[in-house]
PDB file of C-alpha atoms in Angstrom:
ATOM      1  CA  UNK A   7       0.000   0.000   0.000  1.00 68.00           C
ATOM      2  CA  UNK A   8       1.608   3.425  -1.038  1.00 86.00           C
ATOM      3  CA  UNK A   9      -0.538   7.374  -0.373  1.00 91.00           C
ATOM      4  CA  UNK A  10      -1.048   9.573  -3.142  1.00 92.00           C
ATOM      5  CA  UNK A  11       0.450  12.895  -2.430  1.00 96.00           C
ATOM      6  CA  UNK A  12      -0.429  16.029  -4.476  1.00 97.00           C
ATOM      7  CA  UNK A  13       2.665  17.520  -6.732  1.00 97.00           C
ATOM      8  CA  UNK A  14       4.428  20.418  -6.033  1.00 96.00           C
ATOM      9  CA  UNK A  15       2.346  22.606  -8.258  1.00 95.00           C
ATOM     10  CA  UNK A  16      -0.499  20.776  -7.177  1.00 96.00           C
ATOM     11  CA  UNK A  17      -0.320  22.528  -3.949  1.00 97.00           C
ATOM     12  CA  UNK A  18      -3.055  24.895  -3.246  1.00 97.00           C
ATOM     13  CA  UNK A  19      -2.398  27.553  -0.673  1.00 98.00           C
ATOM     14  CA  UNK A  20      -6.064  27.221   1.087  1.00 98.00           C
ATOM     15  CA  UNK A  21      -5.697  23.568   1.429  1.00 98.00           C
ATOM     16  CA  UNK A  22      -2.346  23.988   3.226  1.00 98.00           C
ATOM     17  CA  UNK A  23      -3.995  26.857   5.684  1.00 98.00           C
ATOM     18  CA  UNK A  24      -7.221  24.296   6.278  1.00 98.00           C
ATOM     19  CA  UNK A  25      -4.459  21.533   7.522  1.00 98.00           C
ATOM     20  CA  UNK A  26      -2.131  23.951   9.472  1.00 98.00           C
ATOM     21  CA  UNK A  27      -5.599  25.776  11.419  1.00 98.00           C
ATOM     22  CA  UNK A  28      -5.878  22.690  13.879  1.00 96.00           C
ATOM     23  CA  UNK A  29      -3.928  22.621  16.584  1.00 94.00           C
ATOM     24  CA  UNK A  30      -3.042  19.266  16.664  1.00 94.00           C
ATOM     25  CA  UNK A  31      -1.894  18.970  13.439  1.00 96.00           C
ATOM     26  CA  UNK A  32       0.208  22.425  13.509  1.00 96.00           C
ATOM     27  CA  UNK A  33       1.870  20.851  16.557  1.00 95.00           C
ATOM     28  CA  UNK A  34       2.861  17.473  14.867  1.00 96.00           C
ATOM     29  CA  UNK A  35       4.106  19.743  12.022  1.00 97.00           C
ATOM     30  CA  UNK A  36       6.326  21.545  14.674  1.00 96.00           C
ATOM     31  CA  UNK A  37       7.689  17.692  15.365  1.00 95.00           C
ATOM     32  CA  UNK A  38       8.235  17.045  11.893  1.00 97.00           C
ATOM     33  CA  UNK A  39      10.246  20.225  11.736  1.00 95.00           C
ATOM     34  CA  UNK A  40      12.835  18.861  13.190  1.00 87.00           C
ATOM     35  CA  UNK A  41      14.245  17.147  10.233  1.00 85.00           C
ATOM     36  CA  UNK A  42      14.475  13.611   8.468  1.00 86.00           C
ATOM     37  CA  UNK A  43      12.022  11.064   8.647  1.00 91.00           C
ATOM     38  CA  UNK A  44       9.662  10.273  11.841  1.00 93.00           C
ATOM     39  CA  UNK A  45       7.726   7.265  12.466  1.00 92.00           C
ATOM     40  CA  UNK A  46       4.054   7.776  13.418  1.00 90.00           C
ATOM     41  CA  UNK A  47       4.429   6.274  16.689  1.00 89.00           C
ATOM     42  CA  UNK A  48       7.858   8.481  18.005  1.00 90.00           C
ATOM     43  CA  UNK A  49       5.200  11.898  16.800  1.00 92.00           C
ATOM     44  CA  UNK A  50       2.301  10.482  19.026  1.00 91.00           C
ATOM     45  CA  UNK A  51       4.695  10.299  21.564  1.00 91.00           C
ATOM     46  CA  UNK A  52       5.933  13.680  21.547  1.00 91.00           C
ATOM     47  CA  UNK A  53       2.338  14.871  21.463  1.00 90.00           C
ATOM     48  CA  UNK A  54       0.885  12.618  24.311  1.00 90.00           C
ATOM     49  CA  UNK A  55      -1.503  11.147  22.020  1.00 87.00           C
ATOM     50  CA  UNK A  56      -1.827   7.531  23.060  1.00 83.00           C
ATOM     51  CA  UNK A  57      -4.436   6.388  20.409  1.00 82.00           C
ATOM     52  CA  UNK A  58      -3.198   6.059  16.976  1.00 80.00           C
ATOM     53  CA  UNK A  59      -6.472   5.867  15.125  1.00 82.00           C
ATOM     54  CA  UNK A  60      -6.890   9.828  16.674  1.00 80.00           C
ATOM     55  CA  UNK A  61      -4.171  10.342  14.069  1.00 88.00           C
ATOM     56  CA  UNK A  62      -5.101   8.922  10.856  1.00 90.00           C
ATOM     57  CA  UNK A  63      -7.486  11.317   9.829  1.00 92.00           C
ATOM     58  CA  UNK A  64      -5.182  13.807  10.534  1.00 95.00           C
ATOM     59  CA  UNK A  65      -1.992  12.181   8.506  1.00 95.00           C
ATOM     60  CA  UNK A  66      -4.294  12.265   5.791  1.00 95.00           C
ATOM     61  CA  UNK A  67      -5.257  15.658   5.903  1.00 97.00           C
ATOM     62  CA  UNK A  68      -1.718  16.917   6.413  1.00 97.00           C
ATOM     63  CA  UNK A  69      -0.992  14.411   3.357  1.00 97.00           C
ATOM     64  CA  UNK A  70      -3.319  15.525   0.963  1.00 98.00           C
ATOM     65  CA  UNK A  71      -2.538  18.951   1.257  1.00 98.00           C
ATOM     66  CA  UNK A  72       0.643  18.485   0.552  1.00 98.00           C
ATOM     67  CA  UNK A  73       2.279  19.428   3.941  1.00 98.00           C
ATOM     68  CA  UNK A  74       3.901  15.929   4.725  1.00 98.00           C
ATOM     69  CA  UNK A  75       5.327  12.658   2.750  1.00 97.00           C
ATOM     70  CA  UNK A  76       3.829   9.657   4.212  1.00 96.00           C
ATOM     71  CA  UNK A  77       4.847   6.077   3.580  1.00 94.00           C
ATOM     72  CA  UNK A  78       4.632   2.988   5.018  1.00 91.00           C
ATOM     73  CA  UNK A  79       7.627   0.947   5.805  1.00 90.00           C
ATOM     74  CA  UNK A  80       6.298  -2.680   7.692  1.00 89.00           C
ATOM     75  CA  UNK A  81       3.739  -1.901  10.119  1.00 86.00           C
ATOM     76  CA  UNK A  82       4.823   1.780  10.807  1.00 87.00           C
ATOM     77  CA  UNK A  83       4.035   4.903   9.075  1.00 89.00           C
ATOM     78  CA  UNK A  84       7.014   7.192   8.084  1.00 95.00           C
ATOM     79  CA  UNK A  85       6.490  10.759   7.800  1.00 96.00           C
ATOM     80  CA  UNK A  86       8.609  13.559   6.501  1.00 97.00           C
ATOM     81  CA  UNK A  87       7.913  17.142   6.623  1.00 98.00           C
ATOM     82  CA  UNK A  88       7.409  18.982   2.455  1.00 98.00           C
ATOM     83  CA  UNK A  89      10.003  21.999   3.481  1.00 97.00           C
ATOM     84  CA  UNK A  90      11.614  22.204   0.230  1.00 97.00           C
ATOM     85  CA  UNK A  91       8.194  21.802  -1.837  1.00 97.00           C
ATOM     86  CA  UNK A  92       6.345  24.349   0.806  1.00 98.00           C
ATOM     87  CA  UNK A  93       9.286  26.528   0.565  1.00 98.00           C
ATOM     88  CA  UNK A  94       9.827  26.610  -3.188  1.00 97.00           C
ATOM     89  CA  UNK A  95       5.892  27.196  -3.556  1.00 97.00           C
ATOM     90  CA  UNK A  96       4.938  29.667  -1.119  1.00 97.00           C
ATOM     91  CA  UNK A  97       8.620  31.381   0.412  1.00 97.00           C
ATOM     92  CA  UNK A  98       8.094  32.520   4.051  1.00 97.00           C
ATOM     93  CA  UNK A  99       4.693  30.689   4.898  1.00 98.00           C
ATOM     94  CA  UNK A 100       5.901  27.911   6.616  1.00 98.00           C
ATOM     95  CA  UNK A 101       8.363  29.714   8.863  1.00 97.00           C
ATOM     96  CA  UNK A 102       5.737  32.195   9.519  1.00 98.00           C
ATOM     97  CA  UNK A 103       3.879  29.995  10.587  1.00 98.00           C
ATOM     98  CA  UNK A 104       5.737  28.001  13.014  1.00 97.00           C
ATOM     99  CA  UNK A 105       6.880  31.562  14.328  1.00 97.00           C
ATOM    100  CA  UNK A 106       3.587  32.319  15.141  1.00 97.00           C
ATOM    101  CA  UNK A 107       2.543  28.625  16.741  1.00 96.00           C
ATOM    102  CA  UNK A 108       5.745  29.213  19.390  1.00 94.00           C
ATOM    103  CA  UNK A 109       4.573  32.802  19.575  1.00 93.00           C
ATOM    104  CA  UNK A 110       1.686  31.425  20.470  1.00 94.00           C
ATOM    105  CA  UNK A 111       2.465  28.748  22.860  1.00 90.00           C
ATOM    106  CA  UNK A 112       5.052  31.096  24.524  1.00 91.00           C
ATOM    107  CA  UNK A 113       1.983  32.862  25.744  1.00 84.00           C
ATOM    108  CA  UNK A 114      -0.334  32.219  28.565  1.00 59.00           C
ATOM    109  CA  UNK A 115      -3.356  31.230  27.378  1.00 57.00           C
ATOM    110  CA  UNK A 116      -5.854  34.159  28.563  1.00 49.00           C
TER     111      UNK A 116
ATOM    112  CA  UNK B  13     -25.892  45.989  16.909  1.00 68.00           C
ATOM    113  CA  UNK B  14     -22.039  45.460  17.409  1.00 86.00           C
ATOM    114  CA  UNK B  15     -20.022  42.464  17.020  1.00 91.00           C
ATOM    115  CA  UNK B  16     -17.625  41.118  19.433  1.00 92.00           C
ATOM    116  CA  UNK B  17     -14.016  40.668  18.375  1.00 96.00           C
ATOM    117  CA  UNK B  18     -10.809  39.319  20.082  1.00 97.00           C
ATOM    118  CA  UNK B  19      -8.264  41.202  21.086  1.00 97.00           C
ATOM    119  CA  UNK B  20      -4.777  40.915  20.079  1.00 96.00           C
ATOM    120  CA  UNK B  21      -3.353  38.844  22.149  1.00 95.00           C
ATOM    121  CA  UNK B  22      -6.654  36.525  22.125  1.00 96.00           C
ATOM    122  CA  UNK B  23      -5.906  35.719  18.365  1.00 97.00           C
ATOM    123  CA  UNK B  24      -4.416  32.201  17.617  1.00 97.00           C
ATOM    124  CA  UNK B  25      -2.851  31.018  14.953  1.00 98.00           C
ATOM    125  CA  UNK B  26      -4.447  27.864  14.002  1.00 98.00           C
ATOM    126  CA  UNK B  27      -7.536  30.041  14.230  1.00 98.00           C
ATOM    127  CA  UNK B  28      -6.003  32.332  11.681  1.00 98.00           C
ATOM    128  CA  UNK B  29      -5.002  29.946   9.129  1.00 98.00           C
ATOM    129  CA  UNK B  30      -8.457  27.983   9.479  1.00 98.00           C
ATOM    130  CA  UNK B  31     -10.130  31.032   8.477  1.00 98.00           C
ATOM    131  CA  UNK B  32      -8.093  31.630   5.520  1.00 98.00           C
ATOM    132  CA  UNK B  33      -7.980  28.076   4.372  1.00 98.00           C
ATOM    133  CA  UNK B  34     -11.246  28.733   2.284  1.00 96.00           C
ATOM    134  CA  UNK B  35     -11.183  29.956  -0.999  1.00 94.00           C
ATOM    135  CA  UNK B  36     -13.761  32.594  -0.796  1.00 94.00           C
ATOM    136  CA  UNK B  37     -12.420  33.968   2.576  1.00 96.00           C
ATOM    137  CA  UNK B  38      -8.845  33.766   1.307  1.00 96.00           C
ATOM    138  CA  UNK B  39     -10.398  36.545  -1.963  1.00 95.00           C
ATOM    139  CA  UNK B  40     -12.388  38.728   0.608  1.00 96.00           C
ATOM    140  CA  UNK B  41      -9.396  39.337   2.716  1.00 97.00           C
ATOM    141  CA  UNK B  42      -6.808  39.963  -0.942  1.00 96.00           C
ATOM    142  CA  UNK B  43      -9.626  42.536  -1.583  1.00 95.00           C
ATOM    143  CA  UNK B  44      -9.835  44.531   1.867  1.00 97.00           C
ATOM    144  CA  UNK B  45      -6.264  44.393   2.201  1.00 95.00           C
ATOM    145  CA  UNK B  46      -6.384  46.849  -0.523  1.00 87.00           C
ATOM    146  CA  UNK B  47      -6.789  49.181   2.554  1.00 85.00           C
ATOM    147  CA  UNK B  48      -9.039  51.098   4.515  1.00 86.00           C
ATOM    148  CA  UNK B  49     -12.831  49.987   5.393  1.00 91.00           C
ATOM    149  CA  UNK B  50     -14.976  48.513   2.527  1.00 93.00           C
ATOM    150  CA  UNK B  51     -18.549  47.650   2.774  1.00 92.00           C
ATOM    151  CA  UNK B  52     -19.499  44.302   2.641  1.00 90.00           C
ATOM    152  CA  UNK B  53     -21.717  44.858  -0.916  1.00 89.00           C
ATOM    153  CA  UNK B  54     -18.643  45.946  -2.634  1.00 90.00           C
ATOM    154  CA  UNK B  55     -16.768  43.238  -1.674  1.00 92.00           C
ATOM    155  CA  UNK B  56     -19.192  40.927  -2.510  1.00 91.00           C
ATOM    156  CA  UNK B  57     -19.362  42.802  -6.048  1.00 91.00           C
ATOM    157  CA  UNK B  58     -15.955  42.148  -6.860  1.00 91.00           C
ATOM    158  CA  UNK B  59     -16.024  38.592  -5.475  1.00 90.00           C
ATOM    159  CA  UNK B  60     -18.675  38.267  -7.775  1.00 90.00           C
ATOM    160  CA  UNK B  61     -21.075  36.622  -5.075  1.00 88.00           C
ATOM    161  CA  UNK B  62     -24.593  37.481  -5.435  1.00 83.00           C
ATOM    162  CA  UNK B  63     -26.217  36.703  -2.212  1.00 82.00           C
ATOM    163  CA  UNK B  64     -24.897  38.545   0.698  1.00 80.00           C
ATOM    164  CA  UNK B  65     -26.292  35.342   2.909  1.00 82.00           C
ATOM    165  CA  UNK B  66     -23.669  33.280   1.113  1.00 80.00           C
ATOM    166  CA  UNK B  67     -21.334  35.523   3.182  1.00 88.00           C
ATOM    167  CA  UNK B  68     -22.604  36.027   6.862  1.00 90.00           C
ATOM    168  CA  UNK B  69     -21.263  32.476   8.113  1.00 93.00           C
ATOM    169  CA  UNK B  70     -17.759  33.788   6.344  1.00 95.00           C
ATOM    170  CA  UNK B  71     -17.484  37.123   7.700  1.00 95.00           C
ATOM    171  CA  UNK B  72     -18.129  35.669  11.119  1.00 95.00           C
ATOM    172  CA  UNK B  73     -15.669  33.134  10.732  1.00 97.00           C
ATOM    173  CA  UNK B  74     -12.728  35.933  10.013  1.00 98.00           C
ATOM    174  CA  UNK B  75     -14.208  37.989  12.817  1.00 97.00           C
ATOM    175  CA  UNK B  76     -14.140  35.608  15.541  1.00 98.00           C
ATOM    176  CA  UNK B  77     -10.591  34.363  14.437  1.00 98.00           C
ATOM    177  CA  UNK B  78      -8.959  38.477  14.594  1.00 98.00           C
ATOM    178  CA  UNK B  79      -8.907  38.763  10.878  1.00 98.00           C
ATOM    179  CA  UNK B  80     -11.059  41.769  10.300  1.00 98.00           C
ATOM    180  CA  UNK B  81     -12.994  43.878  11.978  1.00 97.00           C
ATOM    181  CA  UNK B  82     -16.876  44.308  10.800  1.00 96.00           C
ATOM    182  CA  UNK B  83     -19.155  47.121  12.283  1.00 94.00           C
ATOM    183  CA  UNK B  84     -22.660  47.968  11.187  1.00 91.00           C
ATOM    184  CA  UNK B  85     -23.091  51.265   9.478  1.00 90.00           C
ATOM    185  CA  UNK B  86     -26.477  52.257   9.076  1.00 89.00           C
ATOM    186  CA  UNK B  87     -27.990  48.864   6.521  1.00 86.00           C
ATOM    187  CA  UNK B  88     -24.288  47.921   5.448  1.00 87.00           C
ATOM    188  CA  UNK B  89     -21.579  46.117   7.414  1.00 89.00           C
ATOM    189  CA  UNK B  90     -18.061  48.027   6.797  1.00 95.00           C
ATOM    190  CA  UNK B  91     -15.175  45.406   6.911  1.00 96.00           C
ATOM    191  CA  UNK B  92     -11.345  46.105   7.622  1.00 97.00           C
ATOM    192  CA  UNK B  93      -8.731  43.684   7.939  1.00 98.00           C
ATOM    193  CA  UNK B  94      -7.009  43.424  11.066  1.00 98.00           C
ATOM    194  CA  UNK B  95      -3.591  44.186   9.129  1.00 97.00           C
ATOM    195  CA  UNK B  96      -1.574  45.635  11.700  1.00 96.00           C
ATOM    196  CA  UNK B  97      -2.761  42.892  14.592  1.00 98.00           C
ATOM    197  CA  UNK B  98      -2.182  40.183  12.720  1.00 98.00           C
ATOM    198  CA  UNK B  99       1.300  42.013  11.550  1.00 98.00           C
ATOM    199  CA  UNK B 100       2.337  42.452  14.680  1.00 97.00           C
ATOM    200  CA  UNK B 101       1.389  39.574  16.183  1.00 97.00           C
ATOM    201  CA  UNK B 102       2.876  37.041  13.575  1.00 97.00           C
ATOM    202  CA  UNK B 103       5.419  39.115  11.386  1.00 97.00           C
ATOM    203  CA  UNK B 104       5.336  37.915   7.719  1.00 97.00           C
ATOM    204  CA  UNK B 105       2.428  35.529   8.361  1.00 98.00           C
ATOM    205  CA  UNK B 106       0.012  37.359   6.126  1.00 98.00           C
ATOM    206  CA  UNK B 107       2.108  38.670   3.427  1.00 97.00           C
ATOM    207  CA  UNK B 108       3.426  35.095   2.837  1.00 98.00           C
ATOM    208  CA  UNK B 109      -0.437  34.102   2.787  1.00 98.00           C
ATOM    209  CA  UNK B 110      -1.454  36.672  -0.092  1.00 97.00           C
ATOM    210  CA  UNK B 111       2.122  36.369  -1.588  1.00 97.00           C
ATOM    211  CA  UNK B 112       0.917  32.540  -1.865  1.00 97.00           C
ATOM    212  CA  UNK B 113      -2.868  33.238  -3.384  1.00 96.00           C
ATOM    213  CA  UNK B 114      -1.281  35.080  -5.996  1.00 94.00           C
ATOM    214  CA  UNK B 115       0.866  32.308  -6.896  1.00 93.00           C
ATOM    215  CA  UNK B 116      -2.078  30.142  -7.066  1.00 94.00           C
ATOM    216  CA  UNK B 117      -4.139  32.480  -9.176  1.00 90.00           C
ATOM    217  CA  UNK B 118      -1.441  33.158 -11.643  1.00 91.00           C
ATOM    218  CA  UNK B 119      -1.369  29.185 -12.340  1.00 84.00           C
ATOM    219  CA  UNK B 120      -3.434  27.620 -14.372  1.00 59.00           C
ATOM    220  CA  UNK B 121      -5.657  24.929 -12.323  1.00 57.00           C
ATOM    221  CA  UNK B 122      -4.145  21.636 -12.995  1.00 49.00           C
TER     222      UNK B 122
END
């Protein structure tokens, strides 16, 4: 079993915005921003969510946007942030964006 | 008749980008950020959208999330977008946003 994943110039800026305005997702995309490849399980982790079937609507969302490779590899799913594809496409979104999510999370909620 | 509106520091990010990840929001915020306060008919003239119903659900959603501001005025609603909030608040966010709808207007859909 392989995902379909949208091209670069597939991308379509509202689609990207409509994956990033959750907060869980955002905050799995802060995870992925790390670097490299991440299994599923190791992002759950980081996020304290224990249930993996909470995820999987959101992996899909993320992927069909066009914010994250995912691919199996035996019973795990490996994700990898789009950087250079979000980057080429749309320069300054992405780091905007997780500017603003630390910006935010810097701040007590009110 | 006023509407309510967070302030500043209420606005949040993923509430932001939700809001924007709609087509038809994403074109009523490139036209007000023309500038200044429009009313919501001319908007809706250049977004070619005929009833202003289609709209009230929208306009709502980028109040409540700190995009614009909306204020009745007399039988119209007069929109502005929250430019220098959201500016200050997450530097380059929304420039990278409209930088990125033109890119995706100037392509031919695929």
């Amino acid at each position: 079993m392989s995902y379909r994943h949208p091209g670069r110039d597939q991308i379509r800026i509202e689609d990207v915005l409509s994956a990033l305005g959750n907060r869980l997702r955002l905050d799995a995309v802060r995870v992925l921003d790390a670097g490299g490849e991440h299994n599923c399980t190791s992002v759950l982790n980081v996020l304290g969510v224990t249930a993996k079937s909470t995820m999987t609507h959101h992996w899909r969302v993320l992927r069909d946007s066009g914010v994250i490779w995912q691919h199996p590899s035996g019973r795990e799913n490996m994700l990898t942030l789009r950087r250079e594809d979000l980057d080429a496409r749309y320069p300054g979104l992405l780091d905007a964006i997780l500017t603003g999510a630390t910006t935010d999370a810097a701040q007590t909620p009110s």
